[in-house]
PDB file of N, CA and C in Angstrom:
ATOM      1  N   MET A   3     -42.634  10.761  29.400  1.00  0.00           N
ATOM      2  CA  MET A   3     -41.695   9.695  29.164  1.00  0.00           C
ATOM      3  C   MET A   3     -40.539   9.861  30.147  1.00  0.00           C
ATOM      4  N   THR A   4     -40.219   8.812  30.869  1.00  0.00           N
ATOM      5  CA  THR A   4     -39.129   8.888  31.834  1.00  0.00           C
ATOM      6  C   THR A   4     -37.853   8.318  31.223  1.00  0.00           C
ATOM      7  N   ALA A   5     -36.757   8.911  31.579  1.00  0.00           N
ATOM      8  CA  ALA A   5     -35.462   8.446  31.073  1.00  0.00           C
ATOM      9  C   ALA A   5     -35.020   7.219  31.851  1.00  0.00           C
ATOM     10  N   THR A   6     -34.425   6.278  31.158  1.00  0.00           N
ATOM     11  CA  THR A   6     -33.893   5.093  31.806  1.00  0.00           C
ATOM     12  C   THR A   6     -32.562   5.465  32.450  1.00  0.00           C
ATOM     13  N   PRO A   7     -32.397   5.179  33.716  1.00  0.00           N
ATOM     14  CA  PRO A   7     -31.124   5.530  34.363  1.00  0.00           C
ATOM     15  C   PRO A   7     -29.980   4.683  33.801  1.00  0.00           C
ATOM     16  N   PHE A   8     -28.813   5.268  33.764  1.00  0.00           N
ATOM     17  CA  PHE A   8     -27.630   4.571  33.281  1.00  0.00           C
ATOM     18  C   PHE A   8     -27.249   3.483  34.270  1.00  0.00           C
ATOM     19  N   ASP A   9     -27.050   2.292  33.775  1.00  0.00           N
ATOM     20  CA  ASP A   9     -26.658   1.171  34.625  1.00  0.00           C
ATOM     21  C   ASP A   9     -25.251   0.731  34.222  1.00  0.00           C
ATOM     22  N   PRO A  10     -24.211   1.071  34.987  1.00  0.00           N
ATOM     23  CA  PRO A  10     -22.840   0.732  34.612  1.00  0.00           C
ATOM     24  C   PRO A  10     -22.552  -0.760  34.609  1.00  0.00           C
ATOM     25  N   SER A  11     -23.420  -1.572  35.176  1.00  0.00           N
ATOM     26  CA  SER A  11     -23.179  -3.012  35.192  1.00  0.00           C
ATOM     27  C   SER A  11     -23.531  -3.669  33.855  1.00  0.00           C
ATOM     28  N   LEU A  12     -24.282  -2.951  33.008  1.00  0.00           N
ATOM     29  CA  LEU A  12     -24.632  -3.510  31.708  1.00  0.00           C
ATOM     30  C   LEU A  12     -23.445  -3.399  30.750  1.00  0.00           C
ATOM     31  N   PRO A  13     -23.224  -4.435  29.938  1.00  0.00           N
ATOM     32  CA  PRO A  13     -22.107  -4.356  28.989  1.00  0.00           C
ATOM     33  C   PRO A  13     -22.391  -3.309  27.913  1.00  0.00           C
ATOM     34  N   ARG A  14     -21.352  -2.623  27.503  1.00  0.00           N
ATOM     35  CA  ARG A  14     -21.488  -1.617  26.454  1.00  0.00           C
ATOM     36  C   ARG A  14     -21.049  -2.233  25.140  1.00  0.00           C
ATOM     37  N   ILE A  15     -21.774  -1.936  24.101  1.00  0.00           N
ATOM     38  CA  ILE A  15     -21.430  -2.436  22.770  1.00  0.00           C
ATOM     39  C   ILE A  15     -20.554  -1.399  22.090  1.00  0.00           C
ATOM     40  N   ASP A  16     -19.375  -1.823  21.696  1.00  0.00           N
ATOM     41  CA  ASP A  16     -18.453  -0.957  20.973  1.00  0.00           C
ATOM     42  C   ASP A  16     -18.603  -1.285  19.492  1.00  0.00           C
ATOM     43  N   ARG A  17     -19.485  -0.575  18.826  1.00  0.00           N
ATOM     44  CA  ARG A  17     -19.776  -0.865  17.417  1.00  0.00           C
ATOM     45  C   ARG A  17     -18.548  -0.688  16.530  1.00  0.00           C
ATOM     46  N   GLY A  18     -17.703   0.263  16.852  1.00  0.00           N
ATOM     47  CA  GLY A  18     -16.482   0.456  16.082  1.00  0.00           C
ATOM     48  C   GLY A  18     -15.565  -0.749  16.170  1.00  0.00           C
ATOM     49  N   TRP A  19     -15.448  -1.319  17.364  1.00  0.00           N
ATOM     50  CA  TRP A  19     -14.619  -2.500  17.556  1.00  0.00           C
ATOM     51  C   TRP A  19     -15.200  -3.698  16.819  1.00  0.00           C
ATOM     52  N   GLU A  20     -16.509  -3.852  16.865  1.00  0.00           N
ATOM     53  CA  GLU A  20     -17.142  -4.954  16.142  1.00  0.00           C
ATOM     54  C   GLU A  20     -16.861  -4.850  14.644  1.00  0.00           C
ATOM     55  N   GLU A  21     -16.909  -3.649  14.102  1.00  0.00           N
ATOM     56  CA  GLU A  21     -16.623  -3.452  12.674  1.00  0.00           C
ATOM     57  C   GLU A  21     -15.158  -3.742  12.357  1.00  0.00           C
ATOM     58  N   ARG A  22     -14.243  -3.304  13.241  1.00  0.00           N
ATOM     59  CA  ARG A  22     -12.817  -3.560  13.016  1.00  0.00           C
ATOM     60  C   ARG A  22     -12.524  -5.052  13.059  1.00  0.00           C
ATOM     61  N   LYS A  23     -13.180  -5.785  13.972  1.00  0.00           N
ATOM     62  CA  LYS A  23     -12.990  -7.237  14.040  1.00  0.00           C
ATOM     63  C   LYS A  23     -13.452  -7.896  12.747  1.00  0.00           C
ATOM     64  N   GLN A  24     -14.604  -7.466  12.233  1.00  0.00           N
ATOM     65  CA  GLN A  24     -15.117  -8.041  10.995  1.00  0.00           C
ATOM     66  C   GLN A  24     -14.179  -7.766   9.822  1.00  0.00           C
ATOM     67  N   ARG A  25     -13.653  -6.529   9.743  1.00  0.00           N
ATOM     68  CA  ARG A  25     -12.714  -6.191   8.661  1.00  0.00           C
ATOM     69  C   ARG A  25     -11.431  -7.019   8.784  1.00  0.00           C
ATOM     70  N   LEU A  26     -10.943  -7.183  10.005  1.00  0.00           N
ATOM     71  CA  LEU A  26      -9.732  -7.955  10.231  1.00  0.00           C
ATOM     72  C   LEU A  26      -9.922  -9.405   9.798  1.00  0.00           C
ATOM     73  N   MET A  27     -11.036  -9.996  10.182  1.00  0.00           N
ATOM     74  CA  MET A  27     -11.253 -11.406   9.870  1.00  0.00           C
ATOM     75  C   MET A  27     -11.670 -11.615   8.415  1.00  0.00           C
ATOM     76  N   ALA A  28     -12.045 -10.547   7.717  1.00  0.00           N
ATOM     77  CA  ALA A  28     -12.361 -10.656   6.291  1.00  0.00           C
ATOM     78  C   ALA A  28     -11.086 -10.765   5.458  1.00  0.00           C
ATOM     79  N   LEU A  29      -9.941 -10.380   6.044  1.00  0.00           N
ATOM     80  CA  LEU A  29      -8.667 -10.509   5.348  1.00  0.00           C
ATOM     81  C   LEU A  29      -8.242 -11.969   5.308  1.00  0.00           C
ATOM     82  N   THR A  30      -7.408 -12.311   4.339  1.00  0.00           N
ATOM     83  CA  THR A  30      -6.835 -13.662   4.332  1.00  0.00           C
ATOM     84  C   THR A  30      -5.747 -13.719   5.390  1.00  0.00           C
ATOM     85  N   ALA A  31      -5.309 -14.911   5.733  1.00  0.00           N
ATOM     86  CA  ALA A  31      -4.239 -15.069   6.721  1.00  0.00           C
ATOM     87  C   ALA A  31      -2.981 -14.333   6.261  1.00  0.00           C
ATOM     88  N   GLU A  32      -2.664 -14.425   4.982  1.00  0.00           N
ATOM     89  CA  GLU A  32      -1.478 -13.759   4.450  1.00  0.00           C
ATOM     90  C   GLU A  32      -1.610 -12.237   4.539  1.00  0.00           C
ATOM     91  N   GLU A  33      -2.806 -11.727   4.272  1.00  0.00           N
ATOM     92  CA  GLU A  33      -3.037 -10.284   4.358  1.00  0.00           C
ATOM     93  C   GLU A  33      -2.889  -9.781   5.797  1.00  0.00           C
ATOM     94  N   ARG A  34      -3.321 -10.601   6.756  1.00  0.00           N
ATOM     95  CA  ARG A  34      -3.174 -10.212   8.158  1.00  0.00           C
ATOM     96  C   ARG A  34      -1.693 -10.164   8.547  1.00  0.00           C
ATOM     97  N   VAL A  35      -0.915 -11.123   8.068  1.00  0.00           N
ATOM     98  CA  VAL A  35       0.521 -11.137   8.364  1.00  0.00           C
ATOM     99  C   VAL A  35       1.186  -9.894   7.770  1.00  0.00           C
ATOM    100  N   VAL A  36       0.856  -9.561   6.535  1.00  0.00           N
ATOM    101  CA  VAL A  36       1.423  -8.375   5.891  1.00  0.00           C
ATOM    102  C   VAL A  36       1.042  -7.121   6.674  1.00  0.00           C
ATOM    103  N   ALA A  37      -0.220  -7.022   7.078  1.00  0.00           N
ATOM    104  CA  ALA A  37      -0.683  -5.859   7.843  1.00  0.00           C
ATOM    105  C   ALA A  37       0.032  -5.770   9.190  1.00  0.00           C
ATOM    106  N   MET A  38       0.245  -6.916   9.839  1.00  0.00           N
ATOM    107  CA  MET A  38       0.947  -6.937  11.121  1.00  0.00           C
ATOM    108  C   MET A  38       2.367  -6.425  10.942  1.00  0.00           C
ATOM    109  N   ARG A  39       3.070  -6.954   9.955  1.00  0.00           N
ATOM    110  CA  ARG A  39       4.472  -6.571   9.748  1.00  0.00           C
ATOM    111  C   ARG A  39       4.618  -5.132   9.286  1.00  0.00           C
ATOM    112  N   ALA A  40       3.580  -4.583   8.675  1.00  0.00           N
ATOM    113  CA  ALA A  40       3.610  -3.180   8.243  1.00  0.00           C
ATOM    114  C   ALA A  40       3.197  -2.237   9.375  1.00  0.00           C
ATOM    115  N   GLY A  41       2.777  -2.804  10.512  1.00  0.00           N
ATOM    116  CA  GLY A  41       2.380  -1.973  11.649  1.00  0.00           C
ATOM    117  C   GLY A  41       0.991  -1.379  11.521  1.00  0.00           C
ATOM    118  N   ARG A  42       0.150  -1.998  10.702  1.00  0.00           N
ATOM    119  CA  ARG A  42      -1.194  -1.457  10.484  1.00  0.00           C
ATOM    120  C   ARG A  42      -2.248  -2.044  11.419  1.00  0.00           C
ATOM    121  N   LEU A  43      -1.873  -2.985  12.286  1.00  0.00           N
ATOM    122  CA  LEU A  43      -2.844  -3.569  13.218  1.00  0.00           C
ATOM    123  C   LEU A  43      -2.605  -3.013  14.611  1.00  0.00           C
ATOM    124  N   SER A  44      -3.692  -2.706  15.286  1.00  0.00           N
ATOM    125  CA  SER A  44      -3.590  -2.195  16.654  1.00  0.00           C
ATOM    126  C   SER A  44      -3.272  -3.350  17.605  1.00  0.00           C
ATOM    127  N   TYR A  45      -2.862  -2.988  18.805  1.00  0.00           N
ATOM    128  CA  TYR A  45      -2.592  -3.989  19.831  1.00  0.00           C
ATOM    129  C   TYR A  45      -3.838  -4.844  20.078  1.00  0.00           C
ATOM    130  N   ARG A  46      -4.981  -4.195  20.127  1.00  0.00           N
ATOM    131  CA  ARG A  46      -6.238  -4.910  20.371  1.00  0.00           C
ATOM    132  C   ARG A  46      -6.538  -5.879  19.235  1.00  0.00           C
ATOM    133  N   GLU A  47      -6.293  -5.461  17.999  1.00  0.00           N
ATOM    134  CA  GLU A  47      -6.516  -6.346  16.848  1.00  0.00           C
ATOM    135  C   GLU A  47      -5.541  -7.523  16.876  1.00  0.00           C
ATOM    136  N   LEU A  48      -4.288  -7.267  17.227  1.00  0.00           N
ATOM    137  CA  LEU A  48      -3.307  -8.344  17.314  1.00  0.00           C
ATOM    138  C   LEU A  48      -3.705  -9.357  18.385  1.00  0.00           C
ATOM    139  N   CYS A  49      -4.166  -8.867  19.523  1.00  0.00           N
ATOM    140  CA  CYS A  49      -4.616  -9.763  20.594  1.00  0.00           C
ATOM    141  C   CYS A  49      -5.815 -10.592  20.151  1.00  0.00           C
ATOM    142  N   TYR A  50      -6.758  -9.958  19.486  1.00  0.00           N
ATOM    143  CA  TYR A  50      -7.957 -10.666  19.022  1.00  0.00           C
ATOM    144  C   TYR A  50      -7.580 -11.752  18.013  1.00  0.00           C
ATOM    145  N   TRP A  51      -6.737 -11.403  17.047  1.00  0.00           N
ATOM    146  CA  TRP A  51      -6.297 -12.362  16.030  1.00  0.00           C
ATOM    147  C   TRP A  51      -5.562 -13.527  16.689  1.00  0.00           C
ATOM    148  N   SER A  52      -4.671 -13.224  17.629  1.00  0.00           N
ATOM    149  CA  SER A  52      -3.900 -14.264  18.302  1.00  0.00           C
ATOM    150  C   SER A  52      -4.789 -15.195  19.118  1.00  0.00           C
ATOM    151  N   ALA A  53      -5.856 -14.651  19.690  1.00  0.00           N
ATOM    152  CA  ALA A  53      -6.765 -15.460  20.501  1.00  0.00           C
ATOM    153  C   ALA A  53      -7.701 -16.311  19.648  1.00  0.00           C
ATOM    154  N   THR A  54      -8.132 -15.765  18.506  1.00  0.00           N
ATOM    155  CA  THR A  54      -9.114 -16.487  17.708  1.00  0.00           C
ATOM    156  C   THR A  54      -8.489 -17.437  16.692  1.00  0.00           C
ATOM    157  N   ARG A  55      -7.309 -17.086  16.177  1.00  0.00           N
ATOM    158  CA  ARG A  55      -6.647 -17.934  15.177  1.00  0.00           C
ATOM    159  C   ARG A  55      -5.149 -18.018  15.457  1.00  0.00           C
ATOM    160  N   PRO A  56      -4.778 -18.636  16.578  1.00  0.00           N
ATOM    161  CA  PRO A  56      -3.368 -18.650  16.981  1.00  0.00           C
ATOM    162  C   PRO A  56      -2.443 -19.371  15.997  1.00  0.00           C
ATOM    163  N   ASP A  57      -2.973 -20.301  15.225  1.00  0.00           N
ATOM    164  CA  ASP A  57      -2.131 -21.035  14.272  1.00  0.00           C
ATOM    165  C   ASP A  57      -1.734 -20.192  13.068  1.00  0.00           C
ATOM    166  N   GLU A  58      -2.422 -19.093  12.822  1.00  0.00           N
ATOM    167  CA  GLU A  58      -2.102 -18.211  11.699  1.00  0.00           C
ATOM    168  C   GLU A  58      -0.996 -17.217  12.025  1.00  0.00           C
ATOM    169  N   VAL A  59      -0.846 -16.890  13.300  1.00  0.00           N
ATOM    170  CA  VAL A  59       0.079 -15.835  13.704  1.00  0.00           C
ATOM    171  C   VAL A  59       1.505 -16.382  13.669  1.00  0.00           C
ATOM    172  N   PRO A  60       2.397 -15.726  12.920  1.00  0.00           N
ATOM    173  CA  PRO A  60       3.783 -16.207  12.865  1.00  0.00           C
ATOM    174  C   PRO A  60       4.418 -16.195  14.247  1.00  0.00           C
ATOM    175  N   ARG A  61       5.276 -17.182  14.470  1.00  0.00           N
ATOM    176  CA  ARG A  61       5.970 -17.308  15.750  1.00  0.00           C
ATOM    177  C   ARG A  61       7.474 -17.318  15.517  1.00  0.00           C
ATOM    178  N   ILE A  62       8.197 -16.851  16.511  1.00  0.00           N
ATOM    179  CA  ILE A  62       9.644 -16.977  16.476  1.00  0.00           C
ATOM    180  C   ILE A  62      10.088 -17.617  17.780  1.00  0.00           C
ATOM    181  N   THR A  63      11.154 -18.380  17.711  1.00  0.00           N
ATOM    182  CA  THR A  63      11.662 -19.053  18.893  1.00  0.00           C
ATOM    183  C   THR A  63      12.601 -18.117  19.616  1.00  0.00           C
ATOM    184  N   THR A  64      12.301 -17.871  20.864  1.00  0.00           N
ATOM    185  CA  THR A  64      13.134 -16.989  21.676  1.00  0.00           C
ATOM    186  C   THR A  64      13.983 -17.788  22.651  1.00  0.00           C
ATOM    187  N   GLY A  65      13.795 -19.093  22.680  1.00  0.00           N
ATOM    188  CA  GLY A  65      14.536 -19.928  23.605  1.00  0.00           C
ATOM    189  C   GLY A  65      13.833 -20.088  24.933  1.00  0.00           C
ATOM    190  N   ASP A  66      12.814 -19.283  25.192  1.00  0.00           N
ATOM    191  CA  ASP A  66      12.103 -19.347  26.470  1.00  0.00           C
ATOM    192  C   ASP A  66      10.938 -20.326  26.460  1.00  0.00           C
ATOM    193  N   SER A  67      10.410 -20.604  25.280  1.00  0.00           N
ATOM    194  CA  SER A  67       9.250 -21.491  25.217  1.00  0.00           C
ATOM    195  C   SER A  67       9.411 -22.458  24.050  1.00  0.00           C
ATOM    196  N   ALA A  68       8.843 -23.621  24.197  1.00  0.00           N
ATOM    197  CA  ALA A  68       8.999 -24.669  23.184  1.00  0.00           C
ATOM    198  C   ALA A  68       8.329 -24.306  21.869  1.00  0.00           C
ATOM    199  N   GLY A  69       7.134 -23.712  21.930  1.00  0.00           N
ATOM    200  CA  GLY A  69       6.391 -23.416  20.717  1.00  0.00           C
ATOM    201  C   GLY A  69       6.739 -22.086  20.083  1.00  0.00           C
ATOM    202  N   GLY A  70       7.548 -21.307  20.746  1.00  0.00           N
ATOM    203  CA  GLY A  70       7.873 -19.989  20.226  1.00  0.00           C
ATOM    204  C   GLY A  70       6.872 -18.953  20.709  1.00  0.00           C
ATOM    205  N   GLU A  71       7.193 -17.715  20.435  1.00  0.00           N
ATOM    206  CA  GLU A  71       6.364 -16.592  20.849  1.00  0.00           C
ATOM    207  C   GLU A  71       5.754 -15.956  19.619  1.00  0.00           C
ATOM    208  N   PHE A  72       4.569 -15.379  19.770  1.00  0.00           N
ATOM    209  CA  PHE A  72       3.979 -14.654  18.646  1.00  0.00           C
ATOM    210  C   PHE A  72       4.983 -13.610  18.185  1.00  0.00           C
ATOM    211  N   GLU A  73       5.165 -13.514  16.880  1.00  0.00           N
ATOM    212  CA  GLU A  73       6.148 -12.586  16.317  1.00  0.00           C
ATOM    213  C   GLU A  73       5.914 -11.154  16.777  1.00  0.00           C
ATOM    214  N   TRP A  74       4.656 -10.723  16.759  1.00  0.00           N
ATOM    215  CA  TRP A  74       4.369  -9.333  17.122  1.00  0.00           C
ATOM    216  C   TRP A  74       4.660  -9.075  18.589  1.00  0.00           C
ATOM    217  N   LEU A  75       4.480 -10.094  19.422  1.00  0.00           N
ATOM    218  CA  LEU A  75       4.726  -9.935  20.846  1.00  0.00           C
ATOM    219  C   LEU A  75       6.220 -10.011  21.150  1.00  0.00           C
ATOM    220  N   ALA A  76       6.913 -10.917  20.494  1.00  0.00           N
ATOM    221  CA  ALA A  76       8.356 -11.050  20.700  1.00  0.00           C
ATOM    222  C   ALA A  76       9.089  -9.797  20.250  1.00  0.00           C
ATOM    223  N   ALA A  77       8.550  -9.104  19.258  1.00  0.00           N
ATOM    224  CA  ALA A  77       9.189  -7.882  18.763  1.00  0.00           C
ATOM    225  C   ALA A  77       9.219  -6.802  19.837  1.00  0.00           C
ATOM    226  N   LEU A  78       8.398  -6.931  20.870  1.00  0.00           N
ATOM    227  CA  LEU A  78       8.366  -5.955  21.955  1.00  0.00           C
ATOM    228  C   LEU A  78       9.386  -6.262  23.040  1.00  0.00           C
ATOM    229  N   THR A  79       9.988  -7.465  23.018  1.00  0.00           N
ATOM    230  CA  THR A  79      10.956  -7.821  24.049  1.00  0.00           C
ATOM    231  C   THR A  79      12.283  -7.127  23.771  1.00  0.00           C
ATOM    232  N   PRO A  80      13.028  -6.776  24.798  1.00  0.00           N
ATOM    233  CA  PRO A  80      14.287  -6.047  24.597  1.00  0.00           C
ATOM    234  C   PRO A  80      15.279  -6.775  23.693  1.00  0.00           C
ATOM    235  N   GLU A  81      15.401  -8.098  23.838  1.00  0.00           N
ATOM    236  CA  GLU A  81      16.383  -8.840  23.049  1.00  0.00           C
ATOM    237  C   GLU A  81      16.098  -8.748  21.553  1.00  0.00           C
ATOM    238  N   ILE A  82      14.848  -8.914  21.197  1.00  0.00           N
ATOM    239  CA  ILE A  82      14.474  -8.871  19.778  1.00  0.00           C
ATOM    240  C   ILE A  82      14.534  -7.438  19.270  1.00  0.00           C
ATOM    241  N   ALA A  83      14.042  -6.493  20.050  1.00  0.00           N
ATOM    242  CA  ALA A  83      14.057  -5.092  19.630  1.00  0.00           C
ATOM    243  C   ALA A  83      15.482  -4.593  19.439  1.00  0.00           C
ATOM    244  N   GLU A  84      16.391  -4.962  20.352  1.00  0.00           N
ATOM    245  CA  GLU A  84      17.787  -4.538  20.226  1.00  0.00           C
ATOM    246  C   GLU A  84      18.437  -5.151  18.993  1.00  0.00           C
ATOM    247  N   ALA A  85      18.163  -6.416  18.733  1.00  0.00           N
ATOM    248  CA  ALA A  85      18.742  -7.067  17.556  1.00  0.00           C
ATOM    249  C   ALA A  85      18.220  -6.417  16.283  1.00  0.00           C
ATOM    250  N   ARG A  86      16.968  -6.042  16.289  1.00  0.00           N
ATOM    251  CA  ARG A  86      16.361  -5.426  15.112  1.00  0.00           C
ATOM    252  C   ARG A  86      16.929  -4.024  14.876  1.00  0.00           C
ATOM    253  N   ASP A  87      17.241  -3.311  15.952  1.00  0.00           N
ATOM    254  CA  ASP A  87      17.693  -1.930  15.837  1.00  0.00           C
ATOM    255  C   ASP A  87      19.198  -1.774  15.640  1.00  0.00           C
ATOM    256  N   ARG A  88      19.951  -2.873  15.734  1.00  0.00           N
ATOM    257  CA  ARG A  88      21.395  -2.777  15.526  1.00  0.00           C
ATOM    258  C   ARG A  88      21.687  -2.376  14.090  1.00  0.00           C
ATOM    259  N   PRO A  89      22.646  -1.466  13.917  1.00  0.00           N
ATOM    260  CA  PRO A  89      22.993  -1.110  12.535  1.00  0.00           C
ATOM    261  C   PRO A  89      23.658  -2.294  11.836  1.00  0.00           C
ATOM    262  N   ARG A  90      23.299  -2.480  10.626  1.00  0.00           N
ATOM    263  CA  ARG A  90      23.861  -3.573   9.844  1.00  0.00           C
ATOM    264  C   ARG A  90      25.037  -3.052   9.034  1.00  0.00           C
ATOM    265  N   LYS A  91      25.962  -3.932   8.749  1.00  0.00           N
ATOM    266  CA  LYS A  91      27.091  -3.554   7.914  1.00  0.00           C
ATOM    267  C   LYS A  91      26.581  -3.288   6.505  1.00  0.00           C
ATOM    268  N   PRO A  92      27.030  -2.206   5.906  1.00  0.00           N
ATOM    269  CA  PRO A  92      26.579  -1.930   4.533  1.00  0.00           C
ATOM    270  C   PRO A  92      27.131  -2.980   3.580  1.00  0.00           C
ATOM    271  N   VAL A  93      26.318  -3.316   2.632  1.00  0.00           N
ATOM    272  CA  VAL A  93      26.720  -4.288   1.621  1.00  0.00           C
ATOM    273  C   VAL A  93      27.490  -3.546   0.547  1.00  0.00           C
ATOM    274  N   ARG A  94      28.690  -4.028   0.244  1.00  0.00           N
ATOM    275  CA  ARG A  94      29.502  -3.377  -0.786  1.00  0.00           C
ATOM    276  C   ARG A  94      28.939  -3.765  -2.139  1.00  0.00           C
ATOM    277  N   GLN A  95      28.731  -2.771  -2.928  1.00  0.00           N
ATOM    278  CA  GLN A  95      28.254  -3.017  -4.286  1.00  0.00           C
ATOM    279  C   GLN A  95      29.414  -2.802  -5.226  1.00  0.00           C
ATOM    280  N   SER A  96      29.562  -3.709  -6.139  1.00  0.00           N
ATOM    281  CA  SER A  96      30.663  -3.563  -7.096  1.00  0.00           C
ATOM    282  C   SER A  96      30.326  -2.510  -8.113  1.00  0.00           C
ATOM    283  N   ARG A  97      31.342  -1.759  -8.481  1.00  0.00           N
ATOM    284  CA  ARG A  97      31.148  -0.723  -9.510  1.00  0.00           C
ATOM    285  C   ARG A  97      31.599  -1.282 -10.831  1.00  0.00           C
ATOM    286  N   ARG A  98      30.804  -1.038 -11.797  1.00  0.00           N
ATOM    287  CA  ARG A  98      31.138  -1.553 -13.133  1.00  0.00           C
ATOM    288  C   ARG A  98      31.438  -0.436 -14.057  1.00  0.00           C
TER     289      ARG A  98
END
């Protein structure tokens, strides 16, 4: 029996990625949003979700585009990241 030589031009099947895509798409739209905001989705999963179901992905307006930017992507921009990381004033709680 002769071994088949490796052909790098053939596409490789990433079975792990196929399973992750199926698990991601088995979630409801709301579950995907919760997972995104909790940081449980990888960059690759976020890209796949944004490409396959762009209307589900929350958007925020950054002023640069009419339709807004994907929330997960805008969070990587310096303006949004800096605003998110600014310390907030503590809320005074009344003592009773």
